[in-house]
Coordinates of C-alpha atoms in Angstrom, one line a residue:
Chain A
M17 CA 0.0 0.1 0.0
Q18 CA 3.1 2.2 0.4
K19 CA 3.6 3.4 -3.2
N20 CA 5.8 6.5 -3.2
E21 CA 9.5 6.3 -2.5
S22 CA 10.9 9.0 -0.2
T23 CA 14.4 10.1 0.8
R24 CA 13.2 10.5 4.3
P25 CA 13.6 7.6 6.6
L26 CA 10.7 5.2 6.8
I27 CA 9.6 4.7 10.4
L28 CA 7.2 1.9 11.5
V29 CA 5.3 2.7 14.8
T30 CA 3.3 0.3 16.8
N31 CA 2.3 -0.3 20.4
D32 CA 0.2 -2.6 22.6
D33 CA -2.4 -0.2 24.0
G34 CA -4.1 0.0 20.7
V35 CA -4.3 2.6 17.9
A36 CA -6.6 4.9 19.9
A37 CA -4.1 5.3 22.8
R38 CA -2.6 8.7 23.5
G39 CA 0.9 7.3 23.7
I40 CA 1.1 6.1 20.2
R41 CA -0.2 9.3 18.9
C42 CA 2.6 11.1 20.7
L43 CA 5.3 8.8 19.5
A44 CA 4.1 9.0 15.8
E45 CA 4.2 12.8 16.0
I46 CA 7.8 12.7 17.4
A47 CA 8.8 10.2 14.7
S48 CA 7.3 12.4 11.9
R49 CA 9.9 15.0 12.7
F50 CA 12.4 12.5 11.2
G51 CA 10.7 10.5 8.7
D52 CA 7.6 9.1 7.0
V53 CA 5.7 7.2 9.5
I54 CA 3.4 4.2 9.1
V55 CA 1.5 3.5 12.3
A56 CA 0.4 -0.1 12.3
A57 CA -1.2 -0.8 15.6
P58 CA -3.6 -3.2 17.3
A59 CA -7.3 -2.2 16.6
S60 CA -7.8 -3.0 20.4
A61 CA -5.9 -3.1 23.6
Q62 CA -3.2 -5.8 23.7
S63 CA -1.3 -5.2 27.0
G64 CA 0.5 -8.1 28.4
K65 CA 0.7 -10.0 25.1
S66 CA 4.4 -10.6 25.0
S67 CA 5.5 -12.1 21.8
A68 CA 2.2 -13.8 21.2
L69 CA 1.2 -14.6 17.6
T70 CA -2.3 -15.1 16.3
V71 CA -2.1 -18.6 14.8
G72 CA -5.8 -19.7 14.8
D73 CA -7.7 -16.7 13.4
P74 CA -7.5 -14.6 10.3
L75 CA -6.1 -11.0 10.6
Y76 CA -7.4 -7.8 9.0
V77 CA -5.7 -4.3 8.1
K78 CA -8.0 -1.5 8.3
P79 CA -6.7 1.9 6.9
Q80 CA -7.5 4.9 9.2
P81 CA -7.6 8.5 8.5
D82 CA -4.0 10.1 8.3
W83 CA -2.6 11.8 11.4
G84 CA -0.9 14.4 9.3
D85 CA 1.1 14.9 6.1
H86 CA 3.6 12.2 7.1
I87 CA 1.7 9.8 9.2
K88 CA -0.3 6.9 7.5
V89 CA -2.3 4.9 10.0
Y90 CA -3.5 1.3 9.9
A91 CA -5.5 -0.7 12.5
I92 CA -4.7 -4.5 12.8
S93 CA -6.9 -7.1 14.3
G94 CA -4.0 -9.0 16.2
T95 CA -1.3 -8.7 18.6
P96 CA 1.7 -6.3 18.6
V97 CA 3.9 -9.1 16.9
D98 CA 1.1 -9.7 14.4
C99 CA 1.1 -5.9 13.6
V100 CA 4.8 -5.9 12.9
K101 CA 4.7 -9.0 10.6
L102 CA 1.6 -7.9 8.8
A103 CA 2.8 -4.3 8.2
L104 CA 6.0 -5.7 6.6
H105 CA 4.1 -8.2 4.5
A106 CA 1.0 -6.1 3.4
I107 CA 1.5 -2.4 4.2
T108 CA 5.2 -1.8 3.1
P109 CA 6.2 -5.2 1.3
D110 CA 8.7 -3.2 -1.0
R111 CA 10.5 -1.0 1.4
R112 CA 11.9 -2.2 4.6
P113 CA 11.5 0.5 7.5
D114 CA 14.6 2.1 8.7
L115 CA 13.4 2.1 12.3
L116 CA 10.7 0.6 14.3
L117 CA 9.2 2.3 17.3
S118 CA 6.8 0.9 19.8
G119 CA 4.8 2.7 22.5
I120 CA 4.7 5.1 24.3
N121 CA 3.3 2.4 26.5
H122 CA 1.0 3.4 29.3
G123 CA 2.7 1.5 32.1
S124 CA 6.1 0.3 33.0
N125 CA 8.1 -2.2 31.0
A126 CA 11.1 -2.1 33.2
A127 CA 12.8 -4.9 35.0
V128 CA 11.1 -8.4 34.5
N129 CA 8.1 -6.8 32.8
N130 CA 10.0 -6.7 29.6
I131 CA 9.2 -10.4 29.1
Y132 CA 5.3 -9.9 29.4
S133 CA 5.3 -6.7 27.3
G134 CA 3.4 -6.5 24.0
T135 CA 5.3 -3.2 23.5
M136 CA 8.6 -5.0 23.7
G137 CA 7.2 -8.1 21.7
A138 CA 6.8 -5.8 18.8
V139 CA 10.3 -4.3 19.3
M140 CA 11.9 -7.8 19.5
E141 CA 10.0 -8.7 16.3
G142 CA 11.6 -5.8 14.5
C143 CA 15.0 -6.6 15.9
L144 CA 14.6 -10.3 14.6
V145 CA 14.1 -9.2 11.1
G146 CA 17.0 -6.7 11.3
I147 CA 15.3 -3.3 11.8
P148 CA 16.7 -1.1 14.5
S149 CA 13.9 -1.2 17.1
V150 CA 13.1 0.8 20.2
G151 CA 10.3 0.6 22.7
F152 CA 9.2 3.4 25.0
S153 CA 7.1 3.3 28.1
L154 CA 5.9 5.6 30.8
L155 CA 5.5 4.5 34.4
S156 CA 1.8 5.6 34.5
H157 CA -1.3 3.5 33.5
S158 CA -3.4 6.8 33.2
P159 CA -4.8 7.2 29.8
E160 CA -4.6 10.9 30.2
A161 CA -0.8 10.7 31.2
S162 CA 1.4 13.5 30.0
F163 CA 4.4 12.6 27.8
D164 CA 5.7 16.1 27.5
H165 CA 8.7 15.5 29.7
C166 CA 9.9 12.6 27.6
D167 CA 9.8 14.5 24.2
K168 CA 13.4 15.7 23.9
Q169 CA 14.9 12.3 25.2
I170 CA 12.8 10.3 22.7
E171 CA 14.0 12.7 20.0
T172 CA 17.6 12.0 21.2
V173 CA 17.1 8.2 21.0
V174 CA 15.4 8.3 17.6
D175 CA 18.0 10.5 16.1
T176 CA 20.8 8.5 17.5
V177 CA 19.4 5.1 16.4
L178 CA 18.6 6.4 13.0
T179 CA 22.0 7.8 12.5
R180 CA 24.1 5.1 14.1
G181 CA 21.9 2.0 14.2
L182 CA 22.1 -0.5 17.0
P183 CA 24.5 -3.4 17.7
A184 CA 23.6 -6.6 15.8
D185 CA 20.6 -8.5 17.3
V186 CA 20.1 -5.9 20.0
C187 CA 17.1 -3.5 20.6
L188 CA 16.3 -0.9 23.3
N189 CA 13.7 -0.9 26.1
V190 CA 13.3 2.7 27.3
N191 CA 11.4 3.6 30.3
F192 CA 10.4 7.0 31.6
P193 CA 9.2 8.0 35.2
A194 CA 5.9 9.9 35.5
V195 CA 7.6 13.2 36.7
D196 CA 7.3 16.8 35.8
R197 CA 11.0 17.1 34.7
L198 CA 13.2 14.2 33.5
E199 CA 16.9 14.2 35.0
G200 CA 18.2 12.5 31.9
L201 CA 18.8 9.0 30.6
K202 CA 20.9 6.1 32.1
V203 CA 21.9 2.9 30.1
V204 CA 21.5 0.0 32.5
R205 CA 20.4 -3.6 32.9
A206 CA 16.9 -4.9 34.0
A207 CA 16.7 -5.0 37.8
R208 CA 16.0 -8.5 39.4
G209 CA 12.6 -8.7 41.0
Y210 CA 9.5 -10.6 41.1
W211 CA 5.6 -10.1 41.5
S212 CA 3.6 -11.2 44.5
E213 CA -0.1 -11.3 45.6
E214 CA -0.9 -11.8 42.0
F215 CA -4.6 -12.5 42.1
A216 CA -7.7 -10.8 43.3
E217 CA -10.2 -13.4 44.4
Y218 CA -13.9 -13.5 43.8
T219 CA -16.9 -15.9 44.0
S220 CA -19.4 -16.2 41.3
P221 CA -23.1 -16.2 41.7
W222 CA -22.8 -20.0 41.6
G223 CA -20.4 -20.2 44.4
T224 CA -17.3 -21.0 42.3
P225 CA -14.1 -19.1 42.7
F226 CA -12.6 -16.8 40.0
Y227 CA -9.5 -14.8 39.8
W228 CA -8.3 -11.5 38.2
L229 CA -4.5 -10.8 37.7
T230 CA -3.1 -7.9 39.9
G231 CA 0.0 -8.0 42.0
K232 CA 2.8 -6.1 43.6
F233 CA 6.4 -5.8 42.1
H234 CA 9.3 -6.4 44.4
N235 CA 12.6 -5.1 43.4
L236 CA 15.4 -7.3 44.7
E237 CA 18.1 -4.8 44.3
P238 CA 16.6 -1.4 45.0
D239 CA 20.0 0.1 45.9
N240 CA 22.0 -1.1 42.8
P241 CA 22.7 1.7 40.4
D242 CA 23.3 -0.7 37.6
T243 CA 19.7 -1.3 37.2
D244 CA 16.7 0.4 35.5
E245 CA 14.5 0.6 38.6
Y246 CA 17.2 2.4 40.6
W247 CA 17.2 5.3 38.1
L248 CA 13.4 5.4 37.4
A249 CA 12.8 5.8 41.1
R250 CA 15.1 8.8 41.0
G251 CA 13.4 10.8 38.2
W252 CA 15.7 9.4 35.3
G253 CA 14.7 7.4 32.2
S254 CA 16.3 3.9 31.7
V255 CA 17.6 2.4 28.5
V256 CA 18.1 -1.3 28.5
P257 CA 19.7 -3.1 25.6
I258 CA 17.8 -6.3 25.0
R259 CA 18.8 -9.4 23.0
P260 CA 15.8 -11.5 21.9
D261 CA 17.9 -14.7 21.7
Q262 CA 17.6 -16.1 25.2
T263 CA 20.3 -18.8 25.0
A264 CA 22.2 -18.9 28.2
H265 CA 25.6 -19.4 26.5
D266 CA 27.4 -19.5 29.9
A267 CA 25.1 -22.5 31.1
I268 CA 25.9 -24.8 28.1
E269 CA 29.0 -26.5 29.6
V270 CA 27.5 -27.0 33.1
T271 CA 24.4 -28.4 31.6
K272 CA 26.4 -30.8 29.4
E273 CA 28.2 -31.9 32.5
A274 CA 25.0 -32.5 34.5
L275 CA 23.5 -34.5 31.8
S276 CA 26.9 -36.5 31.4
L277 CA 27.0 -35.5 27.7
Chain B
M27 CA -6.5 -27.4 47.1
Q28 CA -3.3 -29.5 47.6
K29 CA -3.7 -30.6 51.2
N30 CA -1.5 -33.7 51.9
E31 CA 2.2 -33.2 52.2
S32 CA 4.3 -36.1 50.6
T33 CA 7.8 -37.1 50.6
R34 CA 7.7 -37.4 46.9
P35 CA 8.7 -34.5 44.8
L36 CA 5.9 -32.2 43.7
I37 CA 5.9 -31.7 39.9
L38 CA 3.8 -29.0 38.2
V39 CA 3.0 -29.9 34.5
T40 CA 1.6 -27.5 31.9
N41 CA 1.6 -26.9 28.2
D42 CA 0.2 -24.6 25.5
D43 CA -1.7 -27.2 23.5
G44 CA -4.3 -27.5 26.1
V45 CA -5.3 -30.2 28.8
A46 CA -6.7 -32.5 26.1
A47 CA -3.5 -32.8 24.1
R48 CA -1.7 -36.1 23.8
G49 CA 1.6 -34.6 24.6
I50 CA 0.8 -33.3 28.2
R51 CA -0.8 -36.7 29.1
C52 CA 2.4 -38.4 28.2
L53 CA 4.6 -36.0 29.9
A54 CA 2.4 -36.2 33.1
E55 CA 2.8 -40.0 33.0
I56 CA 6.5 -39.9 32.8
A57 CA 6.6 -37.2 35.7
S58 CA 4.3 -39.4 37.8
R59 CA 7.3 -42.0 38.0
F60 CA 9.2 -39.4 40.0
G61 CA 6.7 -37.5 42.0
D62 CA 3.2 -36.3 42.7
V63 CA 2.0 -34.4 39.7
I64 CA -0.3 -31.4 39.3
V65 CA -1.4 -30.8 35.8
A66 CA -2.5 -27.2 35.5
A67 CA -3.1 -26.7 31.8
P68 CA -4.9 -24.3 29.5
A69 CA -8.6 -25.3 28.9
S70 CA -8.2 -24.5 25.1
A71 CA -5.2 -24.4 22.7
Q72 CA -2.8 -21.6 23.5
S73 CA -0.2 -22.1 20.8
G74 CA 2.1 -19.0 20.0
K75 CA 1.1 -17.3 23.2
S76 CA 4.6 -16.6 24.3
S77 CA 4.7 -15.0 27.9
A78 CA 1.3 -13.4 27.3
L79 CA -0.9 -12.7 30.5
T80 CA -4.5 -12.3 30.8
V81 CA -4.9 -8.8 32.1
G82 CA -8.6 -7.9 31.0
D83 CA -10.6 -10.9 31.9
P84 CA -11.3 -13.1 35.0
L85 CA -9.6 -16.7 35.2
Y86 CA -11.2 -19.9 36.2
V87 CA -9.6 -23.2 37.7
K88 CA -11.8 -26.2 36.7
P89 CA -10.8 -29.6 38.5
Q90 CA -10.8 -32.5 36.1
P91 CA -10.9 -36.2 36.7
D92 CA -7.5 -37.6 38.0
W93 CA -5.1 -39.2 35.4
G94 CA -4.0 -41.8 38.0
D95 CA -3.2 -42.1 41.6
H96 CA -0.5 -39.5 41.4
I97 CA -1.8 -37.1 38.7
K98 CA -4.3 -34.4 39.8
V99 CA -5.6 -32.3 36.7
Y100 CA -6.9 -28.8 36.5
A101 CA -8.0 -26.8 33.5
I102 CA -7.4 -23.1 33.4
S103 CA -9.1 -20.6 31.2
G104 CA -6.0 -18.6 30.4
T105 CA -2.6 -18.7 28.8
P106 CA 0.3 -20.9 29.8
V107 CA 1.8 -18.1 32.0
D108 CA -1.6 -17.7 33.6
C109 CA -1.6 -21.4 34.4
V110 CA 1.6 -21.3 36.2
K111 CA 0.8 -18.2 38.1
L112 CA -2.6 -19.4 39.1
A113 CA -1.4 -22.9 39.9
L114 CA 1.0 -21.5 42.5
H115 CA -1.6 -19.2 43.9
A116 CA -4.7 -21.2 44.0
I117 CA -3.9 -25.0 43.5
T118 CA -0.7 -25.4 45.5
P119 CA -0.3 -22.1 47.6
D120 CA 1.4 -23.9 50.5
R121 CA 3.9 -26.0 48.8
R122 CA 6.2 -24.9 46.1
P123 CA 6.7 -27.4 43.3
D124 CA 10.1 -29.0 43.0
L125 CA 10.0 -28.9 39.2
L126 CA 8.0 -27.5 36.4
L127 CA 7.6 -29.3 33.1
S128 CA 5.8 -28.0 30.1
G129 CA 4.7 -29.9 26.9
I130 CA 5.4 -32.2 25.3
N131 CA 4.5 -29.7 22.7
H132 CA 3.2 -30.7 19.3
G133 CA 5.5 -28.6 17.2
S134 CA 9.1 -27.4 17.3
N135 CA 10.2 -24.8 19.7
A136 CA 13.8 -24.8 18.5
A137 CA 15.6 -21.8 17.4
V138 CA 13.9 -18.4 17.2
N139 CA 10.5 -20.3 18.0
N140 CA 11.5 -20.1 21.6
I141 CA 10.4 -16.4 21.7
Y142 CA 6.8 -17.2 20.4
S143 CA 6.3 -20.4 22.4
G144 CA 3.6 -20.7 25.1
T145 CA 5.3 -24.0 26.2
M146 CA 8.5 -22.0 26.9
G147 CA 6.5 -19.0 28.2
A148 CA 5.3 -21.3 31.1
V149 CA 8.9 -22.6 31.5
M150 CA 10.3 -19.1 31.8
E151 CA 7.6 -18.3 34.4
G152 CA 8.6 -21.2 36.6
C153 CA 12.2 -20.1 36.2
L154 CA 11.5 -16.5 37.3
V155 CA 10.0 -17.6 40.5
G156 CA 12.8 -20.0 41.2
I157 CA 11.4 -23.5 40.2
P158 CA 13.7 -25.7 38.0
S159 CA 11.8 -25.7 34.8
V160 CA 12.0 -27.6 31.6
G161 CA 10.0 -27.5 28.2
F162 CA 9.7 -30.5 25.9
S163 CA 8.6 -30.3 22.3
L164 CA 8.4 -32.7 19.4
L165 CA 9.0 -31.6 15.8
S166 CA 5.6 -32.8 14.6
H167 CA 2.2 -30.9 14.7
S168 CA 0.2 -34.1 14.3
P169 CA -2.2 -34.6 17.2
E170 CA -1.5 -38.3 16.9
A171 CA 2.3 -38.0 17.1
S172 CA 4.1 -40.7 19.0
F173 CA 6.3 -39.7 21.9
D174 CA 7.6 -43.2 22.6
H175 CA 11.1 -42.6 21.2
C176 CA 11.5 -39.5 23.7
D177 CA 10.6 -41.4 26.7
K178 CA 14.0 -42.4 28.1
Q179 CA 15.7 -39.1 27.4
I180 CA 12.7 -37.1 29.1
E181 CA 13.2 -39.5 32.2
T182 CA 17.0 -38.6 32.1
V183 CA 16.3 -34.9 31.9
V184 CA 13.6 -35.0 34.7
D185 CA 15.8 -37.3 36.9
T186 CA 18.9 -35.0 36.5
V187 CA 17.0 -31.7 37.1
L188 CA 15.2 -33.1 40.1
T189 CA 18.5 -34.4 41.5
R190 CA 21.0 -31.6 40.6
G191 CA 18.7 -28.6 39.9
L192 CA 19.6 -26.0 37.2
P193 CA 22.0 -23.0 37.2
A194 CA 20.4 -19.9 38.7
D195 CA 18.0 -18.1 36.4
V196 CA 18.4 -20.7 33.7
C197 CA 15.7 -23.1 32.4
L198 CA 15.8 -25.7 29.6
N199 CA 14.2 -25.8 26.1
V200 CA 14.3 -29.5 24.9
N201 CA 13.4 -30.4 21.4
F202 CA 12.9 -33.8 19.8
P203 CA 13.0 -34.9 16.1
A204 CA 10.0 -36.9 15.0
V205 CA 11.9 -40.2 14.2
D206 CA 11.6 -43.8 15.1
R207 CA 14.9 -43.8 17.1
L208 CA 16.6 -41.0 18.9
E209 CA 20.4 -40.9 18.6
G210 CA 20.7 -39.0 22.1
L211 CA 20.8 -35.6 23.4
K212 CA 23.0 -32.5 22.6
V213 CA 23.3 -29.3 24.7
V214 CA 23.6 -26.4 22.2
R215 CA 22.6 -22.8 21.5
A216 CA 19.6 -21.7 19.5
A217 CA 20.3 -21.6 15.8
R218 CA 20.0 -18.1 14.1
G219 CA 17.2 -18.1 11.4
Y220 CA 14.1 -16.4 10.4
W221 CA 10.6 -16.9 9.0
S222 CA 9.5 -15.8 5.5
E223 CA 6.3 -16.0 3.4
E224 CA 4.5 -15.4 6.6
F225 CA 0.9 -15.0 5.5
A226 CA -1.7 -16.7 3.3
E227 CA -3.8 -14.1 1.6
Y228 CA -7.5 -14.2 1.1
T229 CA -10.4 -12.1 -0.1
S230 CA -13.6 -11.7 1.9
P231 CA -17.0 -11.9 0.2
W232 CA -16.9 -8.1 0.4
G233 CA -13.8 -7.8 -1.5
T234 CA -11.4 -6.9 1.4
P235 CA -8.2 -8.7 1.9
F236 CA -7.5 -10.8 5.0
Y237 CA -4.5 -12.9 6.1
W238 CA -3.6 -15.9 8.0
L239 CA -0.2 -16.7 9.6
T240 CA 1.9 -19.4 8.0
G241 CA 5.5 -19.2 6.8
K242 CA 8.8 -21.1 6.2
F243 CA 11.6 -21.2 8.7
H244 CA 15.1 -20.4 7.1
N245 CA 18.1 -21.7 9.2
L246 CA 21.0 -19.3 8.7
E247 CA 23.6 -21.8 9.9
P248 CA 22.5 -25.2 8.8
D249 CA 26.1 -26.5 9.1
N250 CA 26.9 -25.4 12.5
P251 CA 27.1 -28.2 15.1
D252 CA 26.8 -25.6 17.9
T253 CA 23.1 -25.1 17.2
D254 CA 19.8 -27.0 18.0
E255 CA 18.5 -27.3 14.4
Y256 CA 21.8 -29.0 13.2
W257 CA 21.3 -31.9 15.7
L258 CA 17.4 -32.0 15.2
A259 CA 18.1 -32.5 11.5
R260 CA 20.3 -35.5 12.3
G261 CA 18.0 -37.4 14.7
W262 CA 19.2 -36.0 18.0
G263 CA 17.3 -34.2 20.7
S264 CA 18.5 -30.6 21.5
V265 CA 18.8 -29.1 25.0
V266 CA 19.2 -25.3 25.0
P267 CA 19.8 -23.5 28.3
I268 CA 17.6 -20.3 28.4
R269 CA 17.8 -17.3 30.5
P270 CA 14.5 -15.2 30.7
D271 CA 16.4 -12.0 31.3
Q272 CA 17.0 -10.5 28.0
T273 CA 19.4 -7.7 29.0
A274 CA 22.3 -7.6 26.4
H275 CA 24.9 -7.0 29.0
D276 CA 27.6 -6.7 26.3
A277 CA 25.7 -3.9 24.6
I278 CA 25.4 -1.6 27.5
E279 CA 28.8 0.2 27.1
V280 CA 28.4 0.7 23.3
T281 CA 24.9 2.1 23.8
K282 CA 26.1 4.5 26.5
E283 CA 28.7 5.7 24.0
A284 CA 26.3 6.1 21.1
L285 CA 23.9 8.2 23.4
S286 CA 26.9 10.1 24.7
L287 CA 25.9 9.1 28.3

C-alpha cells in the first residue's frame, strides 16, 4: 500500500495499548519529525501479550484517517507481533522500514516486565528481522498521562538510532518515570525482581471461585545503580539493551556436565 | 487445594496445546514416575502465546478427573503463564513445586521459535519464580504423534534436574525430532534463523483482503554443530539453556557511548 518512495527515513510505529491510545499518537508525532511514518497498531488493547502470535484466526488491516502529512495509520486485528509481521508483509512489502518504534506504553516495562510486554514483543520482532527497534514506556497507566517531559529524550534516542543504528541483534527498552522534569537517561540492565499477591479472588453467583490478575512488584536490588528501577525511582529514564535470543551461553557447559553429555 | 504433604517431589505440569492434548498426558505420566503431579493446563489451545498474560478478563480453575493415583488435573481458562501463576496461587499455595515441566508440545520450539512459544512462556515463568523448569517439544504438529522415542531421554532430564537442579535463573528448552529412534541429546545454543512468506492471503465476500499466519523457517547456519537445528536434523534431541532476562549486557557500554551518556 506504500507506493511513493521518499528520501526521508521510513519509520514503523506500533504499540500494545491500541491505535486509539494517547501514547502512540505522541510517538508517531515525534517520529514524523524524522521521517515518513506508518502507524500499524492493534485495533484493540493488547497489553501483556508478550511475543504472542495469532495462529488460529485470520487477521485484518483497516486503513484509518491520516494523522498528518507524514503519518499513515492502519489498525490491525491482532497482537503487537502480528502488527509488525503484517505491516512488513502487506503495508510496506517493498520497502523495509529504517526504524521501528513501539509505545509510548501506558505503564512500566522495566525489570522483568520486559518479558510480558506487548510493546517489547513488537520491538523484539523488529529486531529479529534486522530493523533497529526501540520501545518506549511511561510509568503511569493513566490514559490521560502527559508525555511532554519525555519528548526531548525520545528525540535524542530516535535521532541516534537512525544515525548510528544498534549493535547486531540488540534492541532497546526505554522507560520513563511519570515526573514533571526528567533528569536524563541512564543505560543500565534490567533489575532483578518478582511479582507477589498476583490475584484478586472473587466468588461467582454460583459459588465458584474466580481470579483476576493484579500483584505487587518487588525489586530485589533497590540500591543497585546498575539497574533500571534504581534510576526510574530517582527521576531518570532508563535504557536497557535487549537481545531477543535467550540462549544462556554460559550455562551450556554446566548443563552438558550435569547430563553427562 | 493440595492438602496432603508427601515425601515425593511435587511436579507441576503444563503446556500450550491444552489439557486435552496427547503430549501433556504423556509428560504427566513420565513425571508421575518421579513424584506427585499437578497438571494445570490451558482449557483450550494456546499455541504461540509466548509469555502473554490475561490482564483484561477473569480466570477460572476447573478440576478435572484424575489421570491416575499421582496425577491431579486442572483446566485453566487462560494462557500458559496464567496457568503457572494461578497454579502456584490457588492450587498449591502452601507447597512450592520442586519441578515444572511444560509440553510435550506438538510442534518445534527450536531456534527463534522459543520467543513465540507458550510452552516456553510457562517454563520461563517457573524459572522466574525459582522453580527448576524444563520445556519439551516434538517436531511434529500431528495430534496423533508418537512420543515413545522420547521417553527415556525425558526421564533422564527429569531425573537430572530433580537431583541436581539447574543454574540460577536458567531453564531448559528441549526439542525432539519426529523419528523412530533418537540418537541421543546434545546441549547447544539456538540456531539463528528467520521466517519468510508469513501470510496466506484471502479475499472476503465483500472484496476486502484478510491474512492467516503461515511461513517457512530459514536456518541461517545449517552446518553449525553448535546449534539445535543442526542436531535435530540429524536425529538427535536438543537441549538449549535459556535465560529469561534478555538484558544484552555486552551492549550496555556501546549504547552509552552512542547516546553520549
